[in-house]
Amino acid sequence: MNQEKIGIKQLFLMMLAFEIGSAVIFALGAEAKQDAWLAVLIGMVLGLILMSVYTKLSGYYPNDSLIQIIQKISGRYIGYPLSITYIIYFTSQAARISRDFSDLMLSTILVGTPEIFILATFVAVIIYTLRGGIEVFGRMAEMVVPGVLLISFSTWIIVYASGVVDLKQLTPVLGTGIKNVWKESFPTLTSLPFGELVVFTMIWPTLKDNTKLKKVGMTAVLTAGVLLSLNIVGMISVLGPQLYGMLNYPLLSTIRMASVADFLERIDAVVILLMVAGGFFKVGVYIYCAAVGTAHLFNLKSYHYVLIPIAAIIAPLGHVMTKTYAEHLAIGFKFNMTYVQLPLQFVIPSLLLVAAYFHQKSISHRDSKLRQSQ
């Protein structure tokens, strides 16, 4: 395949948009009550450990995607089904997150619109962008993400200026106990969103300067963790820990309570568009990586051949995968977290790293013997 290249800044902004993407929709760490922000920070620390695993693994094979690494380490009989598993995982995640945002729009600004229409339109726009390549996708992140962050900060300034914030809602710190905070941090808040960055092992070979890969990855995790934690602090300060955990979209409810001088209010429509922009990059990354993984597995000349077939799967799959929003959340946070995310984000990458270490060590030992014999 033709090798496309992206810059450090583009990669960082893509990773940041990916991490924040759908995470801002949900009441993260709700079981930890007023300590939800702390649970996110602990998840971030564990995410840094995961990031070191991912970057170290990619460091052994800097020019190879995860699918190619699996093939080299595991061989044909293990590598082939494992590679297909990851491709299915990327595709199903794209469908699941597309469904998250279609549900959001259906219940807010596009009430009564057929869900399949929203899904198909959302995915079609992403595919149109990806047809230009990962370089175009990266440049779009470079243009859009800073604007999204600026508007988000401005929105929170409006919330704080409106006088609805009560920081006493955050006390007592550790009132639910450290055990409860830890249960929320691992695996849930480690996996969502930090463990999901395993998908970027498919994109890192396109980086122009891979010597800065670990620094970029760690910075993205730290930045996203702090921003998500501050976001939760704001929501709990306005809504209170009980209401925060009960609402489907606590961020929207928080923003709707903001009003400055009875003039600057009802800015929730802007926030919805910002959230959809984050979802655009998150779903786009999953679709791109599913397409690239398929191309690598079957030795296709270009991943463009499979973009449209994958899109044709994602929209209908997102529509039929669950009947209700409650069922969608239950499957995502319980079944997927234990039986899908944990193995594919934690266990397998760690095993691959150990195997890569011994594989590289054996190669170095063999080369050393060859040099000595000469």
Coordinates of C-alpha atoms in Angstrom, one line a residue:
M1 CA 0.0 0.0 0.0
N2 CA 1.1 3.6 -0.5
Q3 CA 2.4 5.0 2.7
E4 CA 0.7 8.2 3.8
K5 CA 2.4 10.4 6.5
I6 CA 1.0 12.6 9.2
G7 CA 2.7 15.1 11.5
I8 CA 3.2 15.1 15.3
K9 CA 0.6 17.9 15.9
Q10 CA -2.0 16.1 13.7
L11 CA -1.5 12.8 15.5
F12 CA -1.8 14.5 18.9
L13 CA -5.1 16.3 18.0
M14 CA -6.5 13.1 16.5
M15 CA -5.7 11.2 19.7
L16 CA -7.2 14.0 21.9
A17 CA -10.4 14.2 19.8
F18 CA -10.6 10.4 19.9
E19 CA -10.3 10.1 23.7
I20 CA -12.7 12.9 24.5
G21 CA -15.0 11.9 21.6
S22 CA -17.8 9.9 23.1
A23 CA -16.5 10.0 26.7
V24 CA -18.2 13.4 27.3
I25 CA -21.6 12.0 26.5
F26 CA -21.8 9.6 29.5
A27 CA -21.8 10.0 33.2
L28 CA -18.3 8.6 33.7
G29 CA -17.6 7.2 37.1
A30 CA -21.1 7.8 38.3
E31 CA -20.9 5.0 41.0
A32 CA -18.1 6.9 42.6
K33 CA -20.5 9.8 43.2
Q34 CA -18.7 13.1 44.0
D35 CA -15.3 11.3 43.5
A36 CA -16.0 10.5 39.8
W37 CA -13.4 13.1 38.8
L38 CA -10.8 11.3 40.9
A39 CA -11.7 7.9 39.4
V40 CA -11.0 9.4 35.9
L41 CA -7.6 10.6 37.1
I42 CA -6.7 7.1 38.4
G43 CA -7.9 5.6 35.1
M44 CA -5.6 8.1 33.3
V45 CA -2.6 6.9 35.3
L46 CA -3.4 3.3 34.3
G47 CA -3.9 4.6 30.8
L48 CA -0.3 5.9 30.8
I49 CA 0.9 2.4 31.7
L50 CA -1.2 1.0 28.8
M51 CA 0.2 3.7 26.5
S52 CA 3.8 2.7 27.4
V53 CA 2.9 -0.9 26.4
Y54 CA 1.4 0.2 23.1
T55 CA 4.3 2.5 22.2
K56 CA 7.0 -0.1 23.3
L57 CA 5.3 -2.7 21.1
S58 CA 5.2 -0.4 18.1
G59 CA 8.8 0.6 18.8
Y60 CA 9.9 -3.0 18.1
Y61 CA 8.1 -2.8 14.7
P62 CA 8.1 0.9 13.8
N63 CA 6.9 0.4 10.2
D64 CA 4.2 -2.1 11.0
S65 CA 0.6 -1.8 12.0
L66 CA -0.9 -4.0 14.8
I67 CA -2.2 -6.5 12.3
Q68 CA 1.2 -6.8 10.7
I69 CA 2.9 -7.1 14.2
I70 CA 0.4 -9.9 15.1
Q71 CA 1.3 -11.8 11.9
K72 CA 5.0 -11.5 12.5
I73 CA 4.8 -12.6 16.2
S74 CA 2.0 -15.1 16.2
G75 CA 2.4 -16.8 12.8
R76 CA -0.4 -17.8 10.5
Y77 CA -2.6 -20.1 12.6
I78 CA -2.9 -17.8 15.6
G79 CA -2.2 -14.5 13.9
Y80 CA -4.9 -14.8 11.2
P81 CA -7.9 -15.4 13.6
L82 CA -6.5 -12.8 16.1
S83 CA -6.2 -10.2 13.3
I84 CA -9.8 -10.8 12.2
T85 CA -10.9 -10.4 15.8
Y86 CA -9.3 -7.0 16.0
I87 CA -10.8 -5.9 12.6
I88 CA -14.2 -7.0 13.8
Y89 CA -13.6 -5.1 17.1
F90 CA -12.7 -1.9 15.2
T91 CA -15.8 -2.3 13.0
S92 CA -18.2 -3.0 15.9
Q93 CA -16.8 -0.1 17.9
A94 CA -17.4 2.2 15.0
A95 CA -21.0 1.0 14.8
R96 CA -21.5 1.3 18.6
I97 CA -20.1 4.8 18.8
S98 CA -22.2 5.9 15.7
R99 CA -25.2 4.6 17.6
D100 CA -24.2 6.7 20.6
F101 CA -24.3 9.8 18.6
S102 CA -27.5 8.9 16.6
D103 CA -29.3 8.4 19.9
L104 CA -28.0 11.7 21.2
M105 CA -29.3 13.6 18.1
L106 CA -32.6 11.7 18.1
S107 CA -33.3 12.7 21.7
T108 CA -32.3 16.3 21.3
I109 CA -32.2 18.1 17.9
L110 CA -33.5 15.6 15.4
V111 CA -36.5 14.1 17.2
G112 CA -38.6 11.9 15.0
T113 CA -36.0 11.4 12.3
P114 CA -35.4 7.8 11.2
E115 CA -32.3 6.5 13.1
I116 CA -30.9 4.7 10.1
F117 CA -31.0 8.0 8.1
I118 CA -28.9 9.7 10.8
L119 CA -26.5 6.7 11.0
A120 CA -26.1 6.5 7.2
T121 CA -25.5 10.2 6.8
F122 CA -23.0 10.4 9.7
V123 CA -21.0 7.4 8.3
A124 CA -21.2 8.7 4.7
V125 CA -19.6 12.0 5.6
I126 CA -16.7 10.2 7.4
I127 CA -16.1 7.9 4.5
Y128 CA -16.0 10.8 2.1
T129 CA -13.3 12.4 4.3
L130 CA -11.3 9.1 4.6
R131 CA -11.3 8.7 0.8
G132 CA -8.8 11.6 0.8
G133 CA -6.5 9.6 3.1
I134 CA -5.3 9.8 6.6
E135 CA -3.3 13.0 5.7
V136 CA -6.6 14.8 4.9
F137 CA -8.2 13.4 8.1
G138 CA -5.2 14.7 10.1
R139 CA -5.4 18.1 8.5
M140 CA -9.1 18.3 9.3
A141 CA -8.2 17.5 13.0
E142 CA -5.7 20.3 12.9
M143 CA -8.3 22.7 11.7
V144 CA -11.4 21.6 13.7
V145 CA -10.1 20.3 17.1
P146 CA -8.6 23.6 18.4
G147 CA -11.8 25.4 17.5
V148 CA -13.9 22.8 19.3
L149 CA -11.7 23.1 22.4
L150 CA -11.9 26.9 22.4
I151 CA -15.7 26.9 22.1
S152 CA -15.8 24.3 24.9
F153 CA -13.7 26.4 27.2
S154 CA -15.9 29.4 26.4
T155 CA -19.0 27.4 27.2
W156 CA -17.7 26.4 30.6
I157 CA -16.9 30.1 31.3
I158 CA -20.6 30.9 30.6
V159 CA -21.6 28.1 33.0
Y160 CA -19.4 29.4 35.8
A161 CA -20.5 33.0 35.2
S162 CA -24.1 32.0 35.4
G163 CA -23.8 31.2 39.1
V164 CA -25.1 27.7 39.0
V165 CA -21.9 26.1 40.2
D166 CA -21.6 24.9 43.8
L167 CA -18.2 23.3 44.5
K168 CA -19.5 22.0 47.9
Q169 CA -21.2 19.3 45.8
L170 CA -17.7 17.7 45.4
T171 CA -17.3 17.1 49.2
P172 CA -16.5 15.0 51.1
V173 CA -13.5 13.8 49.0
L174 CA -13.3 10.0 49.0
G175 CA -16.7 10.0 50.8
T176 CA -17.6 6.8 48.9
G177 CA -14.3 5.1 49.9
I178 CA -11.2 4.4 47.9
K179 CA -12.4 0.8 47.0
N180 CA -15.5 2.2 45.2
V181 CA -13.4 4.7 43.3
W182 CA -11.0 2.0 42.3
K183 CA -13.9 -0.2 41.0
E184 CA -14.9 2.7 38.7
S185 CA -11.3 3.3 37.6
F186 CA -10.5 -0.2 36.5
P187 CA -11.4 -1.5 34.1
T188 CA -14.1 0.9 33.1
L189 CA -12.4 4.3 33.1
T190 CA -9.1 2.8 32.1
S191 CA -10.7 1.2 29.0
L192 CA -13.0 4.2 28.2
P193 CA -11.3 6.1 26.8
F194 CA -7.6 5.3 27.4
G195 CA -7.5 1.6 26.5
E196 CA -9.3 2.4 23.3
L197 CA -6.0 4.0 22.1
V198 CA -4.8 0.5 21.1
V199 CA -6.4 1.3 17.8
F200 CA -3.7 3.9 17.1
T201 CA -1.2 1.2 16.7
M202 CA -2.7 1.0 13.2
I203 CA -1.9 4.7 12.6
W204 CA 1.5 5.2 14.2
P205 CA 3.4 3.7 11.2
T206 CA 2.2 6.8 9.2
L207 CA 3.9 9.2 11.6
K208 CA 6.7 11.2 10.0
D209 CA 8.9 11.3 13.1
N210 CA 8.2 8.2 15.2
T211 CA 11.0 9.1 17.7
K212 CA 8.5 11.3 19.4
L213 CA 5.7 8.7 19.5
K214 CA 5.9 7.9 23.2
K215 CA 6.0 11.6 24.1
V216 CA 2.9 12.4 22.0
G217 CA 1.0 9.4 23.3
M218 CA 1.7 10.2 26.9
T219 CA 0.8 13.9 26.4
A220 CA -2.5 13.0 24.7
V221 CA -3.4 10.7 27.6
L222 CA -2.5 13.3 30.2
T223 CA -4.3 16.1 28.4
A224 CA -7.5 14.1 27.8
G225 CA -7.5 12.8 31.4
V226 CA -7.2 16.3 32.9
L227 CA -9.9 17.7 30.6
L228 CA -12.3 14.9 31.3
S229 CA -11.8 15.2 35.0
L230 CA -12.4 19.0 34.9
N231 CA -15.5 18.4 32.8
I232 CA -16.8 16.0 35.5
V233 CA -16.0 18.5 38.3
G234 CA -18.1 21.1 36.4
M235 CA -21.1 18.7 35.9
I236 CA -21.2 17.5 39.5
S237 CA -20.8 21.0 40.8
V238 CA -23.9 22.0 38.9
L239 CA -26.1 18.9 39.1
G240 CA -24.9 17.2 42.3
P241 CA -23.6 13.6 42.4
Q242 CA -27.0 11.9 42.5
L243 CA -28.5 13.7 39.5
Y244 CA -25.2 13.4 37.6
G245 CA -25.5 9.6 37.8
M246 CA -29.2 9.5 36.9
L247 CA -29.2 11.5 33.6
N248 CA -28.4 10.0 30.2
Y249 CA -26.7 13.2 29.0
P250 CA -25.5 15.1 32.1
L251 CA -23.3 17.5 30.1
L252 CA -26.3 18.8 28.2
S253 CA -28.4 19.1 31.3
T254 CA -25.5 21.1 32.9
I255 CA -25.3 23.5 29.9
R256 CA -29.0 24.0 29.8
M257 CA -28.9 25.3 33.4
A258 CA -26.5 28.1 32.4
S259 CA -28.0 31.6 31.8
V260 CA -26.2 35.0 31.9
A261 CA -28.5 38.0 32.4
D262 CA -31.4 36.1 30.9
F263 CA -29.8 36.6 27.5
L264 CA -27.0 34.2 26.9
E265 CA -28.7 30.8 27.4
R266 CA -29.9 27.7 25.5
I267 CA -26.4 27.0 24.1
D268 CA -26.9 23.3 24.3
A269 CA -27.4 23.0 20.5
V270 CA -23.8 24.3 20.1
V271 CA -22.6 21.7 22.6
I272 CA -24.3 18.9 20.7
L273 CA -22.6 19.9 17.5
L274 CA -19.2 19.9 19.4
M275 CA -19.9 16.5 20.7
V276 CA -20.8 15.2 17.2
A277 CA -17.5 16.7 15.9
G278 CA -15.6 14.6 18.5
G279 CA -17.6 11.5 17.5
F280 CA -16.7 12.2 13.9
F281 CA -13.0 11.7 14.6
K282 CA -13.5 8.7 16.9
V283 CA -15.6 6.8 14.4
G284 CA -13.4 7.9 11.6
V285 CA -10.3 6.4 13.3
Y286 CA -12.0 3.1 13.9
I287 CA -13.2 2.9 10.3
Y288 CA -9.8 3.8 8.9
C289 CA -8.1 1.2 11.1
A290 CA -10.6 -1.5 10.2
A291 CA -10.0 -0.8 6.5
V292 CA -6.2 -0.7 6.8
G293 CA -6.2 -3.9 8.9
T294 CA -8.3 -5.6 6.3
A295 CA -5.9 -4.4 3.5
H296 CA -2.9 -5.6 5.5
L297 CA -4.4 -9.0 6.2
F298 CA -5.4 -9.8 2.7
N299 CA -2.5 -8.0 1.0
L300 CA -4.6 -5.5 -0.9
K301 CA -3.0 -2.6 -2.8
S302 CA -5.1 0.0 -1.1
Y303 CA -7.4 0.2 1.9
H304 CA -9.8 2.4 -0.2
Y305 CA -11.2 -0.8 -1.7
V306 CA -12.8 -1.8 1.6
L307 CA -14.0 1.6 3.0
I308 CA -17.4 1.5 1.4
P309 CA -18.1 -2.2 2.2
I310 CA -17.2 -1.5 5.9
A311 CA -19.4 1.6 5.9
A312 CA -22.2 -0.6 4.5
I313 CA -21.8 -2.8 7.5
I314 CA -21.5 -0.1 10.2
A315 CA -24.8 1.9 9.6
P316 CA -27.1 -1.2 9.7
L317 CA -25.2 -2.8 12.5
G318 CA -25.4 0.3 14.6
H319 CA -29.2 0.4 13.9
V320 CA -29.9 -3.2 14.9
M321 CA -27.3 -4.0 17.6
T322 CA -29.6 -3.1 20.5
K323 CA -33.3 -2.3 20.8
T324 CA -33.2 0.4 23.5
Y325 CA -30.7 2.9 24.8
A326 CA -30.6 1.3 28.2
E327 CA -29.8 -2.1 26.6
H328 CA -27.1 -0.4 24.5
L329 CA -25.4 1.1 27.6
A330 CA -25.7 -2.2 29.6
I331 CA -24.0 -4.2 26.9
G332 CA -21.3 -1.5 26.3
F333 CA -20.4 -1.1 30.0
K334 CA -20.8 -4.6 31.3
F335 CA -20.5 -7.3 28.6
N336 CA -18.1 -5.4 26.3
M337 CA -15.9 -4.2 29.1
T338 CA -15.3 -7.6 30.5
Y339 CA -15.3 -9.9 27.5
V340 CA -14.1 -7.6 24.7
Q341 CA -12.2 -4.6 25.9
L342 CA -10.2 -6.3 28.7
P343 CA -8.7 -9.0 26.4
L344 CA -8.1 -6.8 23.4
Q345 CA -6.9 -3.7 25.2
F346 CA -5.0 -5.1 28.1
V347 CA -4.2 -8.9 27.9
I348 CA -3.2 -9.4 24.2
P349 CA -1.1 -6.3 23.8
S350 CA 0.8 -7.2 26.9
L351 CA 1.4 -10.7 25.7
L352 CA 2.5 -9.4 22.3
L353 CA 5.0 -7.1 24.0
V354 CA 6.5 -10.0 25.9
A355 CA 6.7 -12.1 22.7
A356 CA 8.2 -9.2 20.8
Y357 CA 10.9 -8.7 23.4
F358 CA 12.0 -12.3 23.3
H359 CA 11.7 -12.3 19.5
Q360 CA 14.0 -9.3 19.1
K361 CA 16.3 -10.7 21.7
S362 CA 16.7 -14.0 19.8
I363 CA 17.3 -12.1 16.6
S364 CA 20.0 -9.9 18.3
H365 CA 21.6 -13.1 19.7
R366 CA 21.6 -14.8 16.3
D367 CA 23.1 -11.8 14.6
S368 CA 25.8 -11.5 17.3
K369 CA 26.8 -15.2 16.7
L370 CA 26.9 -14.6 12.9
R371 CA 29.3 -11.6 13.4
Q372 CA 31.5 -13.6 15.7
S373 CA 31.7 -16.5 13.2
Q374 CA 32.8 -14.1 10.5

